[in-house]
Amino acid sequence: MKKRLLTILPLLCICTAVAAQDSIKTHHHAEDSTDIFFRHLNLNELTVTGVTGDTKLRHATAPVSIITSQVLRSTASTNIIDAISHQPGISQLTTGGSISKPIIRGLGYNRVVVMSEGVRQEGQQWGDEHGVEVDGSSVNSVEILKGPASLMYGSDAMAGVVILHPQTTLPEGEIRANVSTEYQTNNGLFGYNLSLAGNQKGFVWDARYSDKMAHAYKNKYDGYVPGSQFRERAGRLMVGINKSWGHSRLVWTAYHLTPGIVEGDRDPETGELEHAKDWTGHQYSKSLPFQQVKHYKLVWDNSVNLPSGYLKAIISYQQNRRQEFEESEDDYELFFKMHTLTYDLRYVTEEFNGWKLSTGIGGMYQQSGNKGEEYLIPDYRLFDFGIYATATKTLGDRWTLNGGVRYDHRRLHGDELMEDDEMRFTDFTRHFNGLTGSIGVVCNINEHFNLRLNVARGFRTPNMSELASNGVHEGSVRYEIGDQQLKSEYSLQADLGLDFTSRYVSAQLALFANRIDNYIFTHRISETIDPDYLTYAYTQGDARLLGFEAGFDFHPVHSVHFSNTFSYVDARLLHQSDATKYLPFTPAPRWTSELKWELFHHSHSTILHHHTTDAAHRAWFNNLYVAAGLDCYLKQTHIYSADDTETETPGYALLSLSAGTDIQIKGKKVAELYITADNLLNKAYQNHLSRLKYADENNVTGRRGVFNMGRNITFKVVVPIQITRH
């Protein structure tokens, strides 16, 4: 009976992904600094682009969070995932300052798909120490789809999708340049970004280069943390044509990251973190051990307008190189090299009689090889494809229904490897099939209330690490063994949301319940393969996750906003003992609060006269704001305590202050200035999702692990340059 239900339910499940398919784009003023998910903007004014064309956000059945370009520019961060991790329901699994993995409602790794340049980002994301290889300065806006999105993105989109939108093409006849730079006091981070974009008679281009470097960060317990320094360089070039028939664009990106590796070893007598004799913490140069990550991407994006809709085709090639240097800066011990080819073809109709339809096919071919001396997973090849169809029906001004269904097939083949006359990896092939879907409804009760309900089924095939690991995983500091017989994970999630907007108050409540069959996790076994490491094996069980996000924004006057959000998730393995019943690395409950005062905003701008008669010294300050924020993380006691996998994390609160403004001279904006002070009181804390929390114990103080960054003040300047205007 249970299997029959799981076969029928996918046809009744797709709401989360339908309305927010490949891109959900907001059409609003470029200077708007509002976070759309938990702010006061009128939902009627926002448009999202789903699989069935443009849709008002108030008609979207999916729980979606949208982060605008101005919010990204004003947010202090060390990488793009760090920048979005302040959103309700979003967290990050971190290793130092440069490596962050997105966690959506308690699920991460291969359960979250990251989309960049219109295609899924593929970079060995199964690894603890593998971040997202995307330059944050090239991202214009971000959409976060929460919940199963396998309908549009196939396997791995079980927890949701993070969509990183690039800079938009300019209007006809315009050429613009942009220069930005930032500095952070804690880790000495210095970065800059240069760009030049234009649109001349339909020929469009966008060229960008960015460079960022940081020395070790510090906190009041550990001082400077050896291995937390990094260097990041990235480039992007887009050329294409925009015509009345549609567009065709070619995008090339290159991303180089050299992060240090924080080992957390301590001197047994002094308790200090071990480091080289000549190390002071201020060096920007790399030091052993470190990683070298290079990611290259080529994307061909095409869209053709047809009489009754449009046809879109995207083809991409990605190459990911991931090396690890431990003993020598010239000889790597570990080297993963991966090639990925993806394709997506879809047709979307115009609206007719309240209907919008779309259908498409997409897939991926992937090949990964080991080029180093150390092995964790075998060389492998992956091939998959999926076909889907969706429909949206609008009933008057109050009701919107949508749904769809998708079928996927994936083939994984792992190669045999003999090492020292012993079988390290066996040759094997696995085939996986998945049927997913969703259905959703939105009721616009009146101009103030919106009620939305969504039920979606997602699935995820086991990755190669889970199927065939046989070696030391340095990121987890343990010996891992895979299981070639693992089954696909299937999830069934229900979302219920209620939104309220008025002139002075806006509030949102999003509830979710998620059941996952065949959830894959690791557990310790008694067998000892390497005497220096504990041995863990992959296994499966059923899990369930319950939680909610709530938001409240009060703005008694136009210029003052008092915003609050609360996020909570309870994630458990079913039929387990007390020590193993909670899913590991579940985010702690979090409450955020911000009081923001917009002193001058657009028409309220004020001219400040300096004490001089020179008219050239008069400056206009526009969009000037000051804000105070408080992030409160409650104590996390829901842990996977078996084998000391996790420990409880005490609660803590972080205070921040920020300010920003546009500077205008003679009515023209010449720069944007932002100052942010994070962890203002220099609180020593450990985030529950920080992997450094489990490093060596300090024998002098009794504290275990490495603490997060202390007080950090960020200064950022953005200078737009208008070269020509239509």
mmCIF file with all atom_site columns, C-alpha atoms in Angstrom, residues 324-423:
data_model
loop_
_atom_site.group_PDB
_atom_site.id
_atom_site.type_symbol
_atom_site.label_atom_id
_atom_site.label_alt_id
_atom_site.label_comp_id
_atom_site.label_asym_id
_atom_site.label_entity_id
_atom_site.label_seq_id
_atom_site.pdbx_PDB_ins_code
_atom_site.Cartn_x
_atom_site.Cartn_y
_atom_site.Cartn_z
_atom_site.occupancy
_atom_site.B_iso_or_equiv
_atom_site.pdbx_formal_charge
_atom_site.auth_seq_id
_atom_site.auth_comp_id
_atom_site.auth_asym_id
_atom_site.auth_atom_id
_atom_site.pdbx_PDB_model_num
ATOM 1   C CA . GLU A 1 324 ? 45.189  19.316 -2.614  1.00 0.00 ? 324 GLU A CA 1
ATOM 2   C CA . PHE A 1 325 ? 48.791  20.019 -1.602  1.00 0.00 ? 325 PHE A CA 1
ATOM 3   C CA . GLU A 1 326 ? 49.973  18.660 1.742   1.00 0.00 ? 326 GLU A CA 1
ATOM 4   C CA . GLU A 1 327 ? 53.770  18.129 1.739   1.00 0.00 ? 327 GLU A CA 1
ATOM 5   C CA . SER A 1 328 ? 54.975  20.181 -1.228  1.00 0.00 ? 328 SER A CA 1
ATOM 6   C CA . GLU A 1 329 ? 53.700  23.267 -3.077  1.00 0.00 ? 329 GLU A CA 1
ATOM 7   C CA . ASP A 1 330 ? 54.697  21.625 -6.366  1.00 0.00 ? 330 ASP A CA 1
ATOM 8   C CA . ASP A 1 331 ? 53.370  18.087 -5.916  1.00 0.00 ? 331 ASP A CA 1
ATOM 9   C CA . TYR A 1 332 ? 49.687  17.436 -5.272  1.00 0.00 ? 332 TYR A CA 1
ATOM 10  C CA . GLU A 1 333 ? 48.485  14.409 -3.341  1.00 0.00 ? 333 GLU A CA 1
ATOM 11  C CA . LEU A 1 334 ? 44.854  14.583 -4.469  1.00 0.00 ? 334 LEU A CA 1
ATOM 12  C CA . PHE A 1 335 ? 43.557  15.743 -7.859  1.00 0.00 ? 335 PHE A CA 1
ATOM 13  C CA . PHE A 1 336 ? 39.960  15.431 -9.066  1.00 0.00 ? 336 PHE A CA 1
ATOM 14  C CA . LYS A 1 337 ? 39.334  16.469 -12.678 1.00 0.00 ? 337 LYS A CA 1
ATOM 15  C CA . MET A 1 338 ? 35.730  16.523 -13.850 1.00 0.00 ? 338 MET A CA 1
ATOM 16  C CA . HIS A 1 339 ? 34.060  17.315 -17.180 1.00 0.00 ? 339 HIS A CA 1
ATOM 17  C CA . THR A 1 340 ? 30.331  18.100 -17.336 1.00 0.00 ? 340 THR A CA 1
ATOM 18  C CA . LEU A 1 341 ? 28.100  18.669 -20.363 1.00 0.00 ? 341 LEU A CA 1
ATOM 19  C CA . THR A 1 342 ? 24.515  19.838 -19.704 1.00 0.00 ? 342 THR A CA 1
ATOM 20  C CA . TYR A 1 343 ? 21.637  20.610 -22.042 1.00 0.00 ? 343 TYR A CA 1
ATOM 21  C CA . ASP A 1 344 ? 18.127  21.975 -21.617 1.00 0.00 ? 344 ASP A CA 1
ATOM 22  C CA . LEU A 1 345 ? 15.425  22.489 -24.265 1.00 0.00 ? 345 LEU A CA 1
ATOM 23  C CA . ARG A 1 346 ? 12.002  23.852 -23.353 1.00 0.00 ? 346 ARG A CA 1
ATOM 24  C CA . TYR A 1 347 ? 8.920   25.353 -24.980 1.00 0.00 ? 347 TYR A CA 1
ATOM 25  C CA . VAL A 1 348 ? 6.674   27.785 -23.117 1.00 0.00 ? 348 VAL A CA 1
ATOM 26  C CA . THR A 1 349 ? 3.310   28.972 -24.428 1.00 0.00 ? 349 THR A CA 1
ATOM 27  C CA . GLU A 1 350 ? 1.717   32.373 -24.134 1.00 0.00 ? 350 GLU A CA 1
ATOM 28  C CA . GLU A 1 351 ? -1.330  32.582 -21.876 1.00 0.00 ? 351 GLU A CA 1
ATOM 29  C CA . PHE A 1 352 ? -4.596  31.490 -23.488 1.00 0.00 ? 352 PHE A CA 1
ATOM 30  C CA . ASN A 1 353 ? -7.944  31.296 -21.694 1.00 0.00 ? 353 ASN A CA 1
ATOM 31  C CA . GLY A 1 354 ? -6.123  31.492 -18.356 1.00 0.00 ? 354 GLY A CA 1
ATOM 32  C CA . TRP A 1 355 ? -3.773  28.594 -19.243 1.00 0.00 ? 355 TRP A CA 1
ATOM 33  C CA . LYS A 1 356 ? 0.002   28.514 -19.564 1.00 0.00 ? 356 LYS A CA 1
ATOM 34  C CA . LEU A 1 357 ? 1.791   25.332 -20.617 1.00 0.00 ? 357 LEU A CA 1
ATOM 35  C CA . SER A 1 358 ? 5.394   24.270 -20.936 1.00 0.00 ? 358 SER A CA 1
ATOM 36  C CA . THR A 1 359 ? 7.330   21.145 -21.739 1.00 0.00 ? 359 THR A CA 1
ATOM 37  C CA . GLY A 1 360 ? 10.991  20.324 -21.986 1.00 0.00 ? 360 GLY A CA 1
ATOM 38  C CA . ILE A 1 361 ? 13.840  17.873 -21.879 1.00 0.00 ? 361 ILE A CA 1
ATOM 39  C CA . GLY A 1 362 ? 17.198  18.219 -20.158 1.00 0.00 ? 362 GLY A CA 1
ATOM 40  C CA . GLY A 1 363 ? 20.117  16.185 -18.999 1.00 0.00 ? 363 GLY A CA 1
ATOM 41  C CA . MET A 1 364 ? 23.794  15.847 -18.229 1.00 0.00 ? 364 MET A CA 1
ATOM 42  C CA . TYR A 1 365 ? 26.892  13.844 -19.105 1.00 0.00 ? 365 TYR A CA 1
ATOM 43  C CA . GLN A 1 366 ? 29.714  13.838 -16.564 1.00 0.00 ? 366 GLN A CA 1
ATOM 44  C CA . GLN A 1 367 ? 33.147  12.243 -16.370 1.00 0.00 ? 367 GLN A CA 1
ATOM 45  C CA . SER A 1 368 ? 35.410  12.430 -13.320 1.00 0.00 ? 368 SER A CA 1
ATOM 46  C CA . GLY A 1 369 ? 38.936  11.092 -12.920 1.00 0.00 ? 369 GLY A CA 1
ATOM 47  C CA . ASN A 1 370 ? 41.623  10.826 -10.245 1.00 0.00 ? 370 ASN A CA 1
ATOM 48  C CA . LYS A 1 371 ? 44.968  12.319 -11.260 1.00 0.00 ? 371 LYS A CA 1
ATOM 49  C CA . GLY A 1 372 ? 46.669  12.294 -7.860  1.00 0.00 ? 372 GLY A CA 1
ATOM 50  C CA . GLU A 1 373 ? 48.299  9.756  -5.550  1.00 0.00 ? 373 GLU A CA 1
ATOM 51  C CA . GLU A 1 374 ? 45.419  9.595  -3.056  1.00 0.00 ? 374 GLU A CA 1
ATOM 52  C CA . TYR A 1 375 ? 42.035  8.035  -3.801  1.00 0.00 ? 375 TYR A CA 1
ATOM 53  C CA . LEU A 1 376 ? 38.645  8.347  -2.154  1.00 0.00 ? 376 LEU A CA 1
ATOM 54  C CA . ILE A 1 377 ? 36.219  7.647  -5.012  1.00 0.00 ? 377 ILE A CA 1
ATOM 55  C CA . PRO A 1 378 ? 36.786  5.823  -8.322  1.00 0.00 ? 378 PRO A CA 1
ATOM 56  C CA . ASP A 1 379 ? 36.884  7.321  -11.770 1.00 0.00 ? 379 ASP A CA 1
ATOM 57  C CA . TYR A 1 380 ? 33.295  7.452  -12.970 1.00 0.00 ? 380 TYR A CA 1
ATOM 58  C CA . ARG A 1 381 ? 30.930  8.430  -15.749 1.00 0.00 ? 381 ARG A CA 1
ATOM 59  C CA . LEU A 1 382 ? 27.362  9.704  -15.341 1.00 0.00 ? 382 LEU A CA 1
ATOM 60  C CA . PHE A 1 383 ? 24.603  10.127 -17.894 1.00 0.00 ? 383 PHE A CA 1
ATOM 61  C CA . ASP A 1 384 ? 21.069  11.301 -17.219 1.00 0.00 ? 384 ASP A CA 1
ATOM 62  C CA . PHE A 1 385 ? 18.086  12.846 -18.925 1.00 0.00 ? 385 PHE A CA 1
ATOM 63  C CA . GLY A 1 386 ? 14.650  14.023 -17.896 1.00 0.00 ? 386 GLY A CA 1
ATOM 64  C CA . ILE A 1 387 ? 11.424  15.014 -19.609 1.00 0.00 ? 387 ILE A CA 1
ATOM 65  C CA . TYR A 1 388 ? 8.681   17.111 -18.029 1.00 0.00 ? 388 TYR A CA 1
ATOM 66  C CA . ALA A 1 389 ? 5.440   19.020 -18.620 1.00 0.00 ? 389 ALA A CA 1
ATOM 67  C CA . THR A 1 390 ? 3.755   21.692 -16.514 1.00 0.00 ? 390 THR A CA 1
ATOM 68  C CA . ALA A 1 391 ? 0.525   23.675 -16.581 1.00 0.00 ? 391 ALA A CA 1
ATOM 69  C CA . THR A 1 392 ? -0.817  26.782 -14.828 1.00 0.00 ? 392 THR A CA 1
ATOM 70  C CA . LYS A 1 393 ? -4.455  27.825 -14.705 1.00 0.00 ? 393 LYS A CA 1
ATOM 71  C CA . THR A 1 394 ? -5.696  31.201 -13.449 1.00 0.00 ? 394 THR A CA 1
ATOM 72  C CA . LEU A 1 395 ? -9.281  31.389 -12.246 1.00 0.00 ? 395 LEU A CA 1
ATOM 73  C CA . GLY A 1 396 ? -10.324 35.017 -12.073 1.00 0.00 ? 396 GLY A CA 1
ATOM 74  C CA . ASP A 1 397 ? -8.288  37.312 -9.822  1.00 0.00 ? 397 ASP A CA 1
ATOM 75  C CA . ARG A 1 398 ? -8.227  35.057 -6.754  1.00 0.00 ? 398 ARG A CA 1
ATOM 76  C CA . TRP A 1 399 ? -7.224  31.502 -7.635  1.00 0.00 ? 399 TRP A CA 1
ATOM 77  C CA . THR A 1 400 ? -4.131  30.088 -9.335  1.00 0.00 ? 400 THR A CA 1
ATOM 78  C CA . LEU A 1 401 ? -3.528  26.366 -9.855  1.00 0.00 ? 401 LEU A CA 1
ATOM 79  C CA . ASN A 1 402 ? -0.391  24.755 -11.218 1.00 0.00 ? 402 ASN A CA 1
ATOM 80  C CA . GLY A 1 403 ? 1.255   21.376 -11.420 1.00 0.00 ? 403 GLY A CA 1
ATOM 81  C CA . GLY A 1 404 ? 3.346   19.055 -13.516 1.00 0.00 ? 404 GLY A CA 1
ATOM 82  C CA . VAL A 1 405 ? 5.093   15.733 -13.828 1.00 0.00 ? 405 VAL A CA 1
ATOM 83  C CA . ARG A 1 406 ? 8.631   14.630 -14.725 1.00 0.00 ? 406 ARG A CA 1
ATOM 84  C CA . TYR A 1 407 ? 10.451  11.396 -15.533 1.00 0.00 ? 407 TYR A CA 1
ATOM 85  C CA . ASP A 1 408 ? 14.228  10.977 -15.058 1.00 0.00 ? 408 ASP A CA 1
ATOM 86  C CA . HIS A 1 409 ? 16.764  8.288  -15.834 1.00 0.00 ? 409 HIS A CA 1
ATOM 87  C CA . ARG A 1 410 ? 20.364  8.284  -14.564 1.00 0.00 ? 410 ARG A CA 1
ATOM 88  C CA . ARG A 1 411 ? 23.203  5.855  -15.261 1.00 0.00 ? 411 ARG A CA 1
ATOM 89  C CA . LEU A 1 412 ? 26.349  5.748  -13.106 1.00 0.00 ? 412 LEU A CA 1
ATOM 90  C CA . HIS A 1 413 ? 29.423  3.685  -13.900 1.00 0.00 ? 413 HIS A CA 1
ATOM 91  C CA . GLY A 1 414 ? 32.443  3.360  -11.594 1.00 0.00 ? 414 GLY A CA 1
ATOM 92  C CA . ASP A 1 415 ? 35.763  2.058  -12.915 1.00 0.00 ? 415 ASP A CA 1
ATOM 93  C CA . GLU A 1 416 ? 37.856  -0.688 -11.416 1.00 0.00 ? 416 GLU A CA 1
ATOM 94  C CA . LEU A 1 417 ? 41.161  0.178  -9.706  1.00 0.00 ? 417 LEU A CA 1
ATOM 95  C CA . MET A 1 418 ? 43.888  -2.203 -8.502  1.00 0.00 ? 418 MET A CA 1
ATOM 96  C CA . GLU A 1 419 ? 46.373  -0.806 -5.985  1.00 0.00 ? 419 GLU A CA 1
ATOM 97  C CA . ASP A 1 420 ? 49.337  -2.809 -4.651  1.00 0.00 ? 420 ASP A CA 1
ATOM 98  C CA . ASP A 1 421 ? 47.767  -6.007 -6.011  1.00 0.00 ? 421 ASP A CA 1
ATOM 99  C CA . GLU A 1 422 ? 44.582  -5.315 -4.041  1.00 0.00 ? 422 GLU A CA 1
ATOM 100 C CA . MET A 1 423 ? 41.181  -4.334 -5.360  1.00 0.00 ? 423 MET A CA 1
#
